[in-house]
């Protein structure tokens, strides 16, 4: 049995087929049973009612959030910016790090405050960040006056939705009843899980992308495309999701009726086009987003081997301070994990999942050097399902994972919350 294999969960075992077969998406051919409106309402009610597994996962989610908040509280007192400080500072200050400032600036002041443009010397290249999360932050700020609290609340709610959706996605691939809980556990205890708790866009993206994937496997293409369009407004990774959805659509369409929802697949691109048009209308540059990435984060195109070489030199060539060198070592490890994952998905002929991960690797692996690859692993749900499958088959693998993840998770959380990642 493959590591990630479509589970039938009650259907007859499928005959061997060389064609792509989506996970647990067997089409009924024995007619359609008519259901009353009451039956439909009851069915929706049962789906929305949290199961015992859902409650277990939400309890784990709450415990891991509590652990991160506790770490943030302790970090304020143990690692102040001033060693002689007598005051630990604002309670939410540990979450006001790195990219949070860009999201806050966009939500509070817009992309071009006071008419500033990309040519101004004091520009912070905030247009490199898609508007979905800042728009949600600005909307919630009307109810929650504290900006940081509003950002944390968005990530908290979105993260809960994401882990519940991840449980259901895992059920598509793994027949084991423990698969959903195990997949959520591995994600929430991963080294970069701190970014799901901060006021960042990963949680909101997953809360839209994972339900979109579920809707696609149920062939609800209008819903899948709408959710993917919203995910694209949050992160550029939504375009990779849209490509995977399109490939899944092509590989599963069998009849003329199956092709009718095809126009819906263009909807996710509309989000990116609208944002590109907005930036062009303010800057006169159709490539404003890309140029902001280049100015702020050196994301100019380089061949994959050049990017690997530069990152390797930064990690092990003693040209960076130890904090930055360790960061680049983590980038290299995450890239290797991503390449192995893509190879496994191709081997299993899971073409849409391979396309999603492969496009992400291509985007991250063709810059001057690797940046944010460890954070990107949070968005690769095939990775967490694969690890869950391995841990279910070999309990020692789960033990090894937890033993390695525990210190790394603590290290990543402390360095992020104290702002001393590159100290």
mmCIF file of C-alpha atoms in Angstrom:
data_model
loop_
_atom_site.group_PDB
_atom_site.id
_atom_site.type_symbol
_atom_site.label_atom_id
_atom_site.label_comp_id
_atom_site.label_asym_id
_atom_site.label_seq_id
_atom_site.Cartn_x
_atom_site.Cartn_y
_atom_site.Cartn_z
ATOM 1 C CA UNK A 1 0.000 0.000 0.000
ATOM 2 C CA UNK A 2 1.363 3.428 -0.892
ATOM 3 C CA UNK A 3 2.015 5.988 1.784
ATOM 4 C CA UNK A 4 -0.861 8.145 0.607
ATOM 5 C CA UNK A 5 -3.442 6.009 -1.117
ATOM 6 C CA UNK A 6 -7.046 6.854 -1.928
ATOM 7 C CA UNK A 7 -9.231 5.279 0.726
ATOM 8 C CA UNK A 8 -12.532 3.813 -0.308
ATOM 9 C CA UNK A 9 -14.066 3.769 3.190
ATOM 10 C CA UNK A 10 -16.842 1.340 2.383
ATOM 11 C CA UNK A 11 -16.822 1.200 -1.412
ATOM 12 C CA UNK A 12 -15.746 -1.890 -3.325
ATOM 13 C CA UNK A 13 -12.012 -2.046 -4.020
ATOM 14 C CA UNK A 14 -11.321 -0.173 -7.296
ATOM 15 C CA UNK A 15 -9.901 -2.022 -10.255
ATOM 16 C CA UNK A 16 -6.337 -1.102 -11.250
ATOM 17 C CA UNK A 17 -6.405 1.898 -13.571
ATOM 18 C CA UNK A 18 -3.485 3.670 -15.214
ATOM 19 C CA UNK A 19 -5.383 6.957 -15.222
ATOM 20 C CA UNK A 20 -5.304 9.514 -12.443
ATOM 21 C CA UNK A 21 -7.753 8.673 -9.683
ATOM 22 C CA UNK A 22 -8.479 11.404 -7.114
ATOM 23 C CA UNK A 23 -8.521 10.483 -3.474
ATOM 24 C CA UNK A 24 -11.900 9.123 -2.338
ATOM 25 C CA UNK A 25 -13.834 10.774 -5.138
ATOM 26 C CA UNK A 26 -15.667 7.794 -6.674
ATOM 27 C CA UNK A 27 -18.542 8.862 -8.895
ATOM 28 C CA UNK A 28 -21.894 7.135 -8.414
ATOM 29 C CA UNK A 29 -23.235 5.436 -11.529
ATOM 30 C CA UNK A 30 -26.295 3.710 -10.086
ATOM 31 C CA UNK A 31 -28.639 6.654 -10.374
ATOM 32 C CA UNK A 32 -29.393 9.635 -8.184
ATOM 33 C CA UNK A 33 -31.578 9.245 -5.129
ATOM 34 C CA UNK A 34 -33.918 12.151 -4.601
ATOM 35 C CA UNK A 35 -33.865 13.643 -1.150
ATOM 36 C CA UNK A 36 -36.336 15.978 0.448
ATOM 37 C CA UNK A 37 -35.432 19.441 1.656
ATOM 38 C CA UNK A 38 -35.699 18.204 5.225
ATOM 39 C CA UNK A 39 -33.233 15.408 4.519
ATOM 40 C CA UNK A 40 -30.846 17.951 3.014
ATOM 41 C CA UNK A 41 -31.068 20.202 6.064
ATOM 42 C CA UNK A 42 -30.433 17.253 8.345
ATOM 43 C CA UNK A 43 -27.449 16.199 6.299
ATOM 44 C CA UNK A 44 -25.933 19.704 6.455
ATOM 45 C CA UNK A 45 -26.647 19.841 10.187
ATOM 46 C CA UNK A 46 -24.809 16.556 10.725
ATOM 47 C CA UNK A 47 -21.839 17.824 8.753
ATOM 48 C CA UNK A 48 -21.645 21.048 10.762
ATOM 49 C CA UNK A 49 -22.022 19.347 14.128
ATOM 50 C CA UNK A 50 -18.531 18.730 15.596
ATOM 51 C CA UNK A 51 -17.691 15.072 15.944
ATOM 52 C CA UNK A 52 -15.640 13.493 18.713
ATOM 53 C CA UNK A 53 -12.627 13.679 16.423
ATOM 54 C CA UNK A 54 -13.276 17.374 15.788
ATOM 55 C CA UNK A 55 -13.464 18.055 19.514
ATOM 56 C CA UNK A 56 -10.197 16.204 20.090
ATOM 57 C CA UNK A 57 -8.472 18.194 17.355
ATOM 58 C CA UNK A 58 -9.836 21.504 18.628
ATOM 59 C CA UNK A 59 -8.662 20.605 22.136
ATOM 60 C CA UNK A 60 -5.182 19.929 20.776
ATOM 61 C CA UNK A 61 -5.349 23.188 18.845
ATOM 62 C CA UNK A 62 -6.272 25.127 21.983
ATOM 63 C CA UNK A 63 -3.497 23.471 23.996
ATOM 64 C CA UNK A 64 -0.832 24.309 21.405
ATOM 65 C CA UNK A 65 -2.068 27.920 21.203
ATOM 66 C CA UNK A 66 -1.928 28.151 24.978
ATOM 67 C CA UNK A 67 1.629 26.822 24.939
ATOM 68 C CA UNK A 68 2.682 29.461 22.393
ATOM 69 C CA UNK A 69 0.985 32.270 24.323
ATOM 70 C CA UNK A 70 2.719 31.079 27.495
ATOM 71 C CA UNK A 71 6.047 31.057 25.665
ATOM 72 C CA UNK A 72 5.371 34.592 24.449
ATOM 73 C CA UNK A 73 4.641 35.764 27.988
ATOM 74 C CA UNK A 74 7.816 34.211 29.373
ATOM 75 C CA UNK A 75 9.922 35.497 26.481
ATOM 76 C CA UNK A 76 8.953 39.086 27.322
ATOM 77 C CA UNK A 77 10.440 38.746 30.788
ATOM 78 C CA UNK A 78 13.427 36.512 30.084
ATOM 79 C CA UNK A 79 14.692 38.128 26.862
ATOM 80 C CA UNK A 80 14.021 41.887 27.009
ATOM 81 C CA UNK A 81 15.675 44.130 24.448
ATOM 82 C CA UNK A 82 17.379 45.956 27.313
ATOM 83 C CA UNK A 83 19.140 43.617 29.739
ATOM 84 C CA UNK A 84 18.577 46.140 32.575
ATOM 85 C CA UNK A 85 14.880 46.631 31.843
ATOM 86 C CA UNK A 86 12.451 46.639 34.759
ATOM 87 C CA UNK A 87 9.356 46.472 32.571
ATOM 88 C CA UNK A 88 8.667 43.613 30.154
ATOM 89 C CA UNK A 89 6.680 45.851 27.813
ATOM 90 C CA UNK A 90 3.228 45.362 26.240
ATOM 91 C CA UNK A 91 1.823 41.868 26.609
ATOM 92 C CA UNK A 92 1.283 41.432 22.858
ATOM 93 C CA UNK A 93 4.630 42.913 21.828
ATOM 94 C CA UNK A 94 6.222 39.494 21.075
ATOM 95 C CA UNK A 95 3.752 39.031 18.208
ATOM 96 C CA UNK A 96 4.606 42.378 16.621
ATOM 97 C CA UNK A 97 7.584 41.048 14.693
ATOM 98 C CA UNK A 98 8.819 40.896 11.122
ATOM 99 C CA UNK A 99 6.040 40.725 8.521
ATOM 100 C CA UNK A 100 3.404 41.855 11.007
ATOM 101 C CA UNK A 101 4.610 45.429 10.514
ATOM 102 C CA UNK A 102 3.885 45.243 6.788
ATOM 103 C CA UNK A 103 0.401 43.819 7.301
ATOM 104 C CA UNK A 104 -0.324 46.470 9.917
ATOM 105 C CA UNK A 105 0.916 49.300 7.704
ATOM 106 C CA UNK A 106 -1.263 48.184 4.804
ATOM 107 C CA UNK A 107 -4.352 47.705 6.992
ATOM 108 C CA UNK A 108 -3.905 51.001 8.814
ATOM 109 C CA UNK A 109 -2.479 53.325 6.146
ATOM 110 C CA UNK A 110 -3.053 51.570 2.823
ATOM 111 C CA UNK A 111 -0.457 50.726 0.210
ATOM 112 C CA UNK A 112 0.364 54.310 -0.737
ATOM 113 C CA UNK A 113 -0.091 56.615 2.270
ATOM 114 C CA UNK A 114 0.014 60.319 1.465
ATOM 115 C CA UNK A 115 0.513 59.506 -2.200
ATOM 116 C CA UNK A 116 3.873 57.812 -1.700
ATOM 117 C CA UNK A 117 5.073 55.670 -4.566
ATOM 118 C CA UNK A 118 7.649 52.923 -5.031
ATOM 119 C CA UNK A 119 10.321 55.444 -5.976
ATOM 120 C CA UNK A 120 10.286 57.153 -2.573
ATOM 121 C CA UNK A 121 13.315 56.510 -0.414
ATOM 122 C CA UNK A 122 11.273 55.651 2.666
ATOM 123 C CA UNK A 123 9.139 53.020 0.964
ATOM 124 C CA UNK A 124 8.940 49.678 2.767
ATOM 125 C CA UNK A 125 7.813 47.664 -0.297
ATOM 126 C CA UNK A 126 4.531 46.803 1.396
ATOM 127 C CA UNK A 127 2.892 46.164 -1.983
ATOM 128 C CA UNK A 128 4.739 42.815 -1.955
ATOM 129 C CA UNK A 129 1.999 41.595 0.417
ATOM 130 C CA UNK A 130 -1.372 40.632 -1.019
ATOM 131 C CA UNK A 131 -4.383 42.536 0.367
ATOM 132 C CA UNK A 132 -6.522 39.684 1.730
ATOM 133 C CA UNK A 133 -5.163 39.579 5.276
ATOM 134 C CA UNK A 134 -4.869 43.389 5.655
ATOM 135 C CA UNK A 135 -8.473 43.807 4.475
ATOM 136 C CA UNK A 136 -9.666 41.248 7.029
ATOM 137 C CA UNK A 137 -7.570 42.989 9.681
ATOM 138 C CA UNK A 138 -9.000 46.403 8.859
ATOM 139 C CA UNK A 139 -12.553 45.041 8.938
ATOM 140 C CA UNK A 140 -12.092 43.356 12.319
ATOM 141 C CA UNK A 141 -10.385 46.460 13.700
ATOM 142 C CA UNK A 142 -13.747 48.211 13.575
ATOM 143 C CA UNK A 143 -14.855 45.803 16.316
ATOM 144 C CA UNK A 144 -11.523 45.018 18.036
ATOM 145 C CA UNK A 145 -9.703 48.350 18.525
ATOM 146 C CA UNK A 146 -6.271 46.853 19.244
ATOM 147 C CA UNK A 147 -4.579 46.045 15.950
ATOM 148 C CA UNK A 148 -2.400 43.213 17.229
ATOM 149 C CA UNK A 149 -5.282 41.597 19.102
ATOM 150 C CA UNK A 150 -7.359 41.762 15.922
ATOM 151 C CA UNK A 151 -4.603 40.079 13.907
ATOM 152 C CA UNK A 152 -4.175 37.329 16.483
ATOM 153 C CA UNK A 153 -7.933 36.749 16.578
ATOM 154 C CA UNK A 154 -8.056 36.316 12.785
ATOM 155 C CA UNK A 155 -5.258 33.756 12.907
ATOM 156 C CA UNK A 156 -6.812 31.977 15.898
ATOM 157 C CA UNK A 157 -10.218 31.515 14.279
ATOM 158 C CA UNK A 158 -8.792 30.777 10.833
ATOM 159 C CA UNK A 159 -6.361 28.265 12.324
ATOM 160 C CA UNK A 160 -9.197 26.373 13.987
ATOM 161 C CA UNK A 161 -11.061 26.189 10.697
ATOM 162 C CA UNK A 162 -7.883 25.082 8.924
ATOM 163 C CA UNK A 163 -7.129 22.161 11.260
ATOM 164 C CA UNK A 164 -10.711 20.899 11.018
ATOM 165 C CA UNK A 165 -10.506 21.067 7.231
ATOM 166 C CA UNK A 166 -7.119 19.326 7.326
ATOM 167 C CA UNK A 167 -8.683 16.434 9.241
ATOM 168 C CA UNK A 168 -11.256 16.008 6.484
ATOM 169 C CA UNK A 169 -8.647 16.261 3.729
ATOM 170 C CA UNK A 170 -6.581 13.573 5.446
ATOM 171 C CA UNK A 171 -9.620 11.271 5.426
ATOM 172 C CA UNK A 172 -9.614 11.460 1.625
ATOM 173 C CA UNK A 173 -6.197 9.845 1.496
ATOM 174 C CA UNK A 174 -5.848 7.629 4.552
ATOM 175 C CA UNK A 175 -8.409 5.049 5.684
ATOM 176 C CA UNK A 176 -7.063 4.828 9.229
ATOM 177 C CA UNK A 177 -9.534 6.402 11.700
ATOM 178 C CA UNK A 178 -6.612 8.088 13.476
ATOM 179 C CA UNK A 179 -5.317 9.731 10.306
ATOM 180 C CA UNK A 180 -7.080 13.072 10.736
ATOM 181 C CA UNK A 181 -5.995 13.604 14.326
ATOM 182 C CA UNK A 182 -2.458 12.493 13.567
ATOM 183 C CA UNK A 183 -2.137 14.851 10.595
ATOM 184 C CA UNK A 184 -3.356 17.818 12.631
ATOM 185 C CA UNK A 185 -1.012 16.896 15.464
ATOM 186 C CA UNK A 186 2.045 16.807 13.228
ATOM 187 C CA UNK A 187 1.182 20.182 11.721
ATOM 188 C CA UNK A 188 0.489 21.895 15.041
ATOM 189 C CA UNK A 189 3.707 20.571 16.588
ATOM 190 C CA UNK A 190 5.868 21.406 13.576
ATOM 191 C CA UNK A 191 8.807 23.808 14.083
ATOM 192 C CA UNK A 192 7.192 26.642 12.120
ATOM 193 C CA UNK A 193 3.747 26.336 13.729
ATOM 194 C CA UNK A 194 4.387 29.622 15.558
ATOM 195 C CA UNK A 195 3.515 31.416 12.316
ATOM 196 C CA UNK A 196 0.007 29.962 12.494
ATOM 197 C CA UNK A 197 -0.499 31.691 15.843
ATOM 198 C CA UNK A 198 0.961 35.081 14.883
ATOM 199 C CA UNK A 199 -0.832 37.781 12.946
ATOM 200 C CA UNK A 200 0.385 36.351 9.654
ATOM 201 C CA UNK A 201 -1.458 35.154 6.564
ATOM 202 C CA UNK A 202 -0.733 31.399 6.726
ATOM 203 C CA UNK A 203 -3.722 30.488 8.919
ATOM 204 C CA UNK A 204 -6.171 32.510 6.825
ATOM 205 C CA UNK A 205 -4.810 31.009 3.621
ATOM 206 C CA UNK A 206 -5.191 27.444 4.905
ATOM 207 C CA UNK A 207 -8.703 28.203 6.170
ATOM 208 C CA UNK A 208 -9.645 28.976 2.565
ATOM 209 C CA UNK A 209 -7.386 26.616 0.594
ATOM 210 C CA UNK A 210 -8.195 23.383 2.429
ATOM 211 C CA UNK A 211 -12.000 23.782 2.142
ATOM 212 C CA UNK A 212 -11.437 24.636 -1.533
ATOM 213 C CA UNK A 213 -9.617 21.329 -1.972
ATOM 214 C CA UNK A 214 -12.446 19.489 -0.232
ATOM 215 C CA UNK A 215 -15.018 21.198 -2.445
ATOM 216 C CA UNK A 216 -13.056 20.172 -5.548
ATOM 217 C CA UNK A 217 -13.057 16.521 -4.472
ATOM 218 C CA UNK A 218 -16.828 16.775 -4.042
ATOM 219 C CA UNK A 219 -17.005 18.360 -7.516
ATOM 220 C CA UNK A 220 -18.496 21.567 -6.171
ATOM 221 C CA UNK A 221 -16.459 23.678 -8.552
ATOM 222 C CA UNK A 222 -18.191 27.046 -7.977
ATOM 223 C CA UNK A 223 -17.428 26.797 -4.258
ATOM 224 C CA UNK A 224 -13.887 25.519 -4.862
ATOM 225 C CA UNK A 225 -13.119 28.348 -7.291
ATOM 226 C CA UNK A 226 -14.605 31.009 -5.000
ATOM 227 C CA UNK A 227 -12.573 29.827 -2.022
ATOM 228 C CA UNK A 228 -9.447 29.606 -4.184
ATOM 229 C CA UNK A 229 -10.039 33.174 -5.374
ATOM 230 C CA UNK A 230 -10.226 34.344 -1.754
ATOM 231 C CA UNK A 231 -7.077 32.352 -0.952
ATOM 232 C CA UNK A 232 -5.312 34.040 -3.866
ATOM 233 C CA UNK A 233 -6.244 37.425 -2.413
ATOM 234 C CA UNK A 234 -4.407 36.367 0.753
ATOM 235 C CA UNK A 235 -1.218 34.863 -0.716
ATOM 236 C CA UNK A 236 0.247 34.359 -4.148
ATOM 237 C CA UNK A 237 0.245 30.637 -3.310
ATOM 238 C CA UNK A 238 -3.433 30.751 -4.229
ATOM 239 C CA UNK A 239 -2.350 30.709 -7.867
ATOM 240 C CA UNK A 240 -0.534 27.418 -7.238
ATOM 241 C CA UNK A 241 -3.711 26.108 -5.643
ATOM 242 C CA UNK A 242 -5.720 27.267 -8.659
ATOM 243 C CA UNK A 243 -3.349 25.388 -10.990
ATOM 244 C CA UNK A 244 -3.750 22.224 -8.909
ATOM 245 C CA UNK A 245 -7.537 22.590 -8.953
ATOM 246 C CA UNK A 246 -7.511 23.045 -12.732
ATOM 247 C CA UNK A 247 -5.404 19.924 -13.176
ATOM 248 C CA UNK A 248 -7.689 17.982 -10.854
ATOM 249 C CA UNK A 249 -10.667 19.178 -12.907
ATOM 250 C CA UNK A 250 -9.131 18.064 -16.203
ATOM 251 C CA UNK A 251 -8.132 14.664 -14.844
ATOM 252 C CA UNK A 252 -11.542 13.914 -13.343
ATOM 253 C CA UNK A 253 -13.865 15.268 -16.042
ATOM 254 C CA UNK A 254 -15.443 12.366 -17.934
ATOM 255 C CA UNK A 255 -18.651 13.578 -19.569
ATOM 256 C CA UNK A 256 -19.791 16.733 -21.300
ATOM 257 C CA UNK A 257 -21.697 17.728 -18.165
ATOM 258 C CA UNK A 258 -18.479 17.480 -16.160
ATOM 259 C CA UNK A 259 -16.918 20.209 -18.309
ATOM 260 C CA UNK A 260 -19.674 22.780 -17.775
ATOM 261 C CA UNK A 261 -18.103 24.320 -14.628
ATOM 262 C CA UNK A 262 -14.853 24.963 -16.534
ATOM 263 C CA UNK A 263 -15.280 28.804 -16.627
ATOM 264 C CA UNK A 264 -15.284 28.864 -12.826
ATOM 265 C CA UNK A 265 -11.630 27.853 -12.832
ATOM 266 C CA UNK A 266 -10.663 31.304 -14.122
ATOM 267 C CA UNK A 267 -12.042 32.976 -11.003
ATOM 268 C CA UNK A 268 -8.897 32.621 -8.808
ATOM 269 C CA UNK A 269 -6.831 34.489 -11.400
ATOM 270 C CA UNK A 270 -9.224 37.430 -11.093
ATOM 271 C CA UNK A 271 -7.964 38.206 -7.585
ATOM 272 C CA UNK A 272 -4.369 38.483 -8.760
ATOM 273 C CA UNK A 273 -5.394 40.478 -11.838
ATOM 274 C CA UNK A 274 -7.397 42.966 -9.779
ATOM 275 C CA UNK A 275 -4.502 43.505 -7.408
ATOM 276 C CA UNK A 276 -2.078 43.885 -10.324
ATOM 277 C CA UNK A 277 -4.421 46.421 -11.941
ATOM 278 C CA UNK A 278 -4.701 48.381 -8.696
ATOM 279 C CA UNK A 279 -0.930 48.612 -8.316
ATOM 280 C CA UNK A 280 -0.543 49.599 -11.963
ATOM 281 C CA UNK A 281 -3.127 52.356 -11.580
ATOM 282 C CA UNK A 282 -1.087 53.823 -8.705
ATOM 283 C CA UNK A 283 2.441 53.217 -9.967
ATOM 284 C CA UNK A 284 2.181 52.827 -13.728
ATOM 285 C CA UNK A 285 4.002 49.513 -13.379
ATOM 286 C CA UNK A 286 2.250 46.265 -14.295
ATOM 287 C CA UNK A 287 5.019 44.375 -12.488
ATOM 288 C CA UNK A 288 4.878 46.437 -9.291
ATOM 289 C CA UNK A 289 4.339 43.398 -7.073
ATOM 290 C CA UNK A 290 7.334 41.567 -8.526
ATOM 291 C CA UNK A 291 9.533 44.642 -8.344
ATOM 292 C CA UNK A 292 8.632 45.130 -4.680
ATOM 293 C CA UNK A 293 9.692 41.540 -4.050
ATOM 294 C CA UNK A 294 12.978 42.209 -5.821
ATOM 295 C CA UNK A 295 13.715 45.434 -3.947
ATOM 296 C CA UNK A 296 12.860 44.152 -0.512
ATOM 297 C CA UNK A 297 13.775 40.471 -0.597
ATOM 298 C CA UNK A 298 16.124 39.928 -3.585
ATOM 299 C CA UNK A 299 13.548 37.750 -5.328
ATOM 300 C CA UNK A 300 15.039 38.201 -8.769
ATOM 301 C CA UNK A 301 15.061 35.150 -11.003
ATOM 302 C CA UNK A 302 18.110 32.914 -10.689
ATOM 303 C CA UNK A 303 18.582 29.373 -11.840
ATOM 304 C CA UNK A 304 17.785 26.731 -9.209
ATOM 305 C CA UNK A 305 21.441 25.699 -8.934
ATOM 306 C CA UNK A 306 22.536 29.317 -8.442
ATOM 307 C CA UNK A 307 19.941 29.767 -5.690
ATOM 308 C CA UNK A 308 21.090 26.562 -4.009
ATOM 309 C CA UNK A 309 24.745 27.590 -4.266
ATOM 310 C CA UNK A 310 24.130 31.043 -2.804
ATOM 311 C CA UNK A 311 22.071 29.651 0.051
ATOM 312 C CA UNK A 312 24.663 26.965 0.780
ATOM 313 C CA UNK A 313 27.423 29.562 0.878
ATOM 314 C CA UNK A 314 25.363 31.701 3.251
ATOM 315 C CA UNK A 315 24.636 28.692 5.466
ATOM 316 C CA UNK A 316 28.092 27.104 5.664
ATOM 317 C CA UNK A 317 30.592 29.537 4.133
ATOM 318 C CA UNK A 318 31.098 31.644 7.292
ATOM 319 C CA UNK A 319 29.989 34.754 5.430
ATOM 320 C CA UNK A 320 26.957 35.410 7.656
ATOM 321 C CA UNK A 321 26.540 35.824 11.371
ATOM 322 C CA UNK A 322 25.590 32.635 13.193
ATOM 323 C CA UNK A 323 21.912 33.581 13.425
ATOM 324 C CA UNK A 324 21.596 34.169 9.702
ATOM 325 C CA UNK A 325 23.701 31.100 8.923
ATOM 326 C CA UNK A 326 21.352 28.906 10.955
ATOM 327 C CA UNK A 327 18.383 30.468 9.170
ATOM 328 C CA UNK A 328 19.854 29.528 5.791
ATOM 329 C CA UNK A 329 20.548 26.007 7.024
ATOM 330 C CA UNK A 330 16.854 25.705 7.881
ATOM 331 C CA UNK A 331 15.999 26.995 4.396
ATOM 332 C CA UNK A 332 18.145 24.289 2.790
ATOM 333 C CA UNK A 333 16.599 21.544 4.898
ATOM 334 C CA UNK A 334 13.074 22.706 4.069
ATOM 335 C CA UNK A 335 13.905 22.774 0.361
ATOM 336 C CA UNK A 336 15.248 19.210 0.497
ATOM 337 C CA UNK A 337 12.064 18.075 2.262
ATOM 338 C CA UNK A 338 9.972 19.779 -0.405
ATOM 339 C CA UNK A 339 11.886 18.134 -3.245
ATOM 340 C CA UNK A 340 11.504 14.694 -1.662
ATOM 341 C CA UNK A 341 7.793 15.327 -1.178
ATOM 342 C CA UNK A 342 7.348 16.390 -4.810
ATOM 343 C CA UNK A 343 9.174 13.277 -5.994
ATOM 344 C CA UNK A 344 6.935 11.050 -3.852
ATOM 345 C CA UNK A 345 3.795 12.711 -5.182
ATOM 346 C CA UNK A 346 4.944 12.252 -8.771
ATOM 347 C CA UNK A 347 5.779 8.633 -8.087
ATOM 348 C CA UNK A 348 2.257 8.042 -6.771
ATOM 349 C CA UNK A 349 0.781 9.917 -9.752
ATOM 350 C CA UNK A 350 -0.862 12.463 -7.528
ATOM 351 C CA UNK A 351 -0.464 15.059 -10.225
ATOM 352 C CA UNK A 352 -2.523 17.960 -8.777
ATOM 353 C CA UNK A 353 -0.813 17.698 -5.397
ATOM 354 C CA UNK A 354 2.579 17.462 -7.119
ATOM 355 C CA UNK A 355 1.761 20.550 -9.190
ATOM 356 C CA UNK A 356 0.819 22.535 -6.085
ATOM 357 C CA UNK A 357 4.011 21.656 -4.218
ATOM 358 C CA UNK A 358 6.189 21.845 -7.337
ATOM 359 C CA UNK A 359 5.056 25.354 -8.266
ATOM 360 C CA UNK A 360 5.726 26.504 -4.722
ATOM 361 C CA UNK A 361 9.217 25.014 -4.853
ATOM 362 C CA UNK A 362 9.883 26.648 -8.206
ATOM 363 C CA UNK A 363 8.824 30.070 -6.925
ATOM 364 C CA UNK A 364 10.895 29.749 -3.757
ATOM 365 C CA UNK A 365 13.850 28.022 -5.369
ATOM 366 C CA UNK A 366 14.583 30.467 -8.186
ATOM 367 C CA UNK A 367 15.378 33.580 -6.144
ATOM 368 C CA UNK A 368 18.809 34.929 -5.260
ATOM 369 C CA UNK A 369 18.675 32.703 -2.187
ATOM 370 C CA UNK A 370 16.011 30.733 -0.334
ATOM 371 C CA UNK A 371 13.641 32.691 1.858
ATOM 372 C CA UNK A 372 10.539 31.568 3.770
ATOM 373 C CA UNK A 373 10.767 27.945 2.644
ATOM 374 C CA UNK A 374 10.269 26.603 6.218
ATOM 375 C CA UNK A 375 7.140 28.751 6.541
ATOM 376 C CA UNK A 376 5.902 27.426 3.204
ATOM 377 C CA UNK A 377 5.933 23.876 4.573
ATOM 378 C CA UNK A 378 2.880 24.838 6.641
ATOM 379 C CA UNK A 379 0.923 25.203 3.396
ATOM 380 C CA UNK A 380 1.945 21.800 1.981
ATOM 381 C CA UNK A 381 -0.847 19.630 3.340
ATOM 382 C CA UNK A 382 0.403 16.589 1.340
ATOM 383 C CA UNK A 383 3.522 16.752 3.521
ATOM 384 C CA UNK A 384 1.587 16.431 6.781
ATOM 385 C CA UNK A 385 -0.592 13.653 5.392
ATOM 386 C CA UNK A 386 2.513 11.783 4.227
ATOM 387 C CA UNK A 387 4.147 12.120 7.636
ATOM 388 C CA UNK A 388 0.926 10.995 9.304
ATOM 389 C CA UNK A 389 0.823 7.908 7.094
ATOM 390 C CA UNK A 390 4.400 7.042 8.005
ATOM 391 C CA UNK A 391 3.751 7.553 11.705
ATOM 392 C CA UNK A 392 0.676 5.301 11.587
ATOM 393 C CA UNK A 393 2.666 2.544 9.908
ATOM 394 C CA UNK A 394 5.742 2.951 12.121
ATOM 395 C CA UNK A 395 5.087 4.254 15.656
ATOM 396 C CA UNK A 396 8.815 4.843 16.125
ATOM 397 C CA UNK A 397 8.670 7.432 13.354
ATOM 398 C CA UNK A 398 6.122 9.441 15.366
ATOM 399 C CA UNK A 399 8.339 9.246 18.437
ATOM 400 C CA UNK A 400 11.367 10.402 16.449
ATOM 401 C CA UNK A 401 9.373 13.243 14.887
ATOM 402 C CA UNK A 402 8.130 14.522 18.240
ATOM 403 C CA UNK A 403 11.585 14.292 19.806
ATOM 404 C CA UNK A 404 13.075 16.346 16.986
ATOM 405 C CA UNK A 405 10.164 18.747 16.586
ATOM 406 C CA UNK A 406 9.919 19.668 20.276
ATOM 407 C CA UNK A 407 13.295 21.452 20.599
ATOM 408 C CA UNK A 408 13.078 22.969 17.120
ATOM 409 C CA UNK A 409 9.562 24.277 17.772
ATOM 410 C CA UNK A 410 10.724 25.868 21.013
ATOM 411 C CA UNK A 411 13.746 27.388 19.292
ATOM 412 C CA UNK A 412 11.716 28.820 16.411
ATOM 413 C CA UNK A 413 9.061 30.174 18.769
ATOM 414 C CA UNK A 414 11.547 31.885 21.087
ATOM 415 C CA UNK A 415 13.592 33.400 18.272
ATOM 416 C CA UNK A 416 10.456 34.675 16.525
ATOM 417 C CA UNK A 417 8.850 36.045 19.691
ATOM 418 C CA UNK A 418 12.018 37.778 20.864
ATOM 419 C CA UNK A 419 13.006 39.138 17.474
ATOM 420 C CA UNK A 420 16.475 37.626 17.797
ATOM 421 C CA UNK A 421 16.356 35.213 14.875
ATOM 422 C CA UNK A 422 19.459 36.758 13.380
ATOM 423 C CA UNK A 423 21.078 37.909 16.598
#
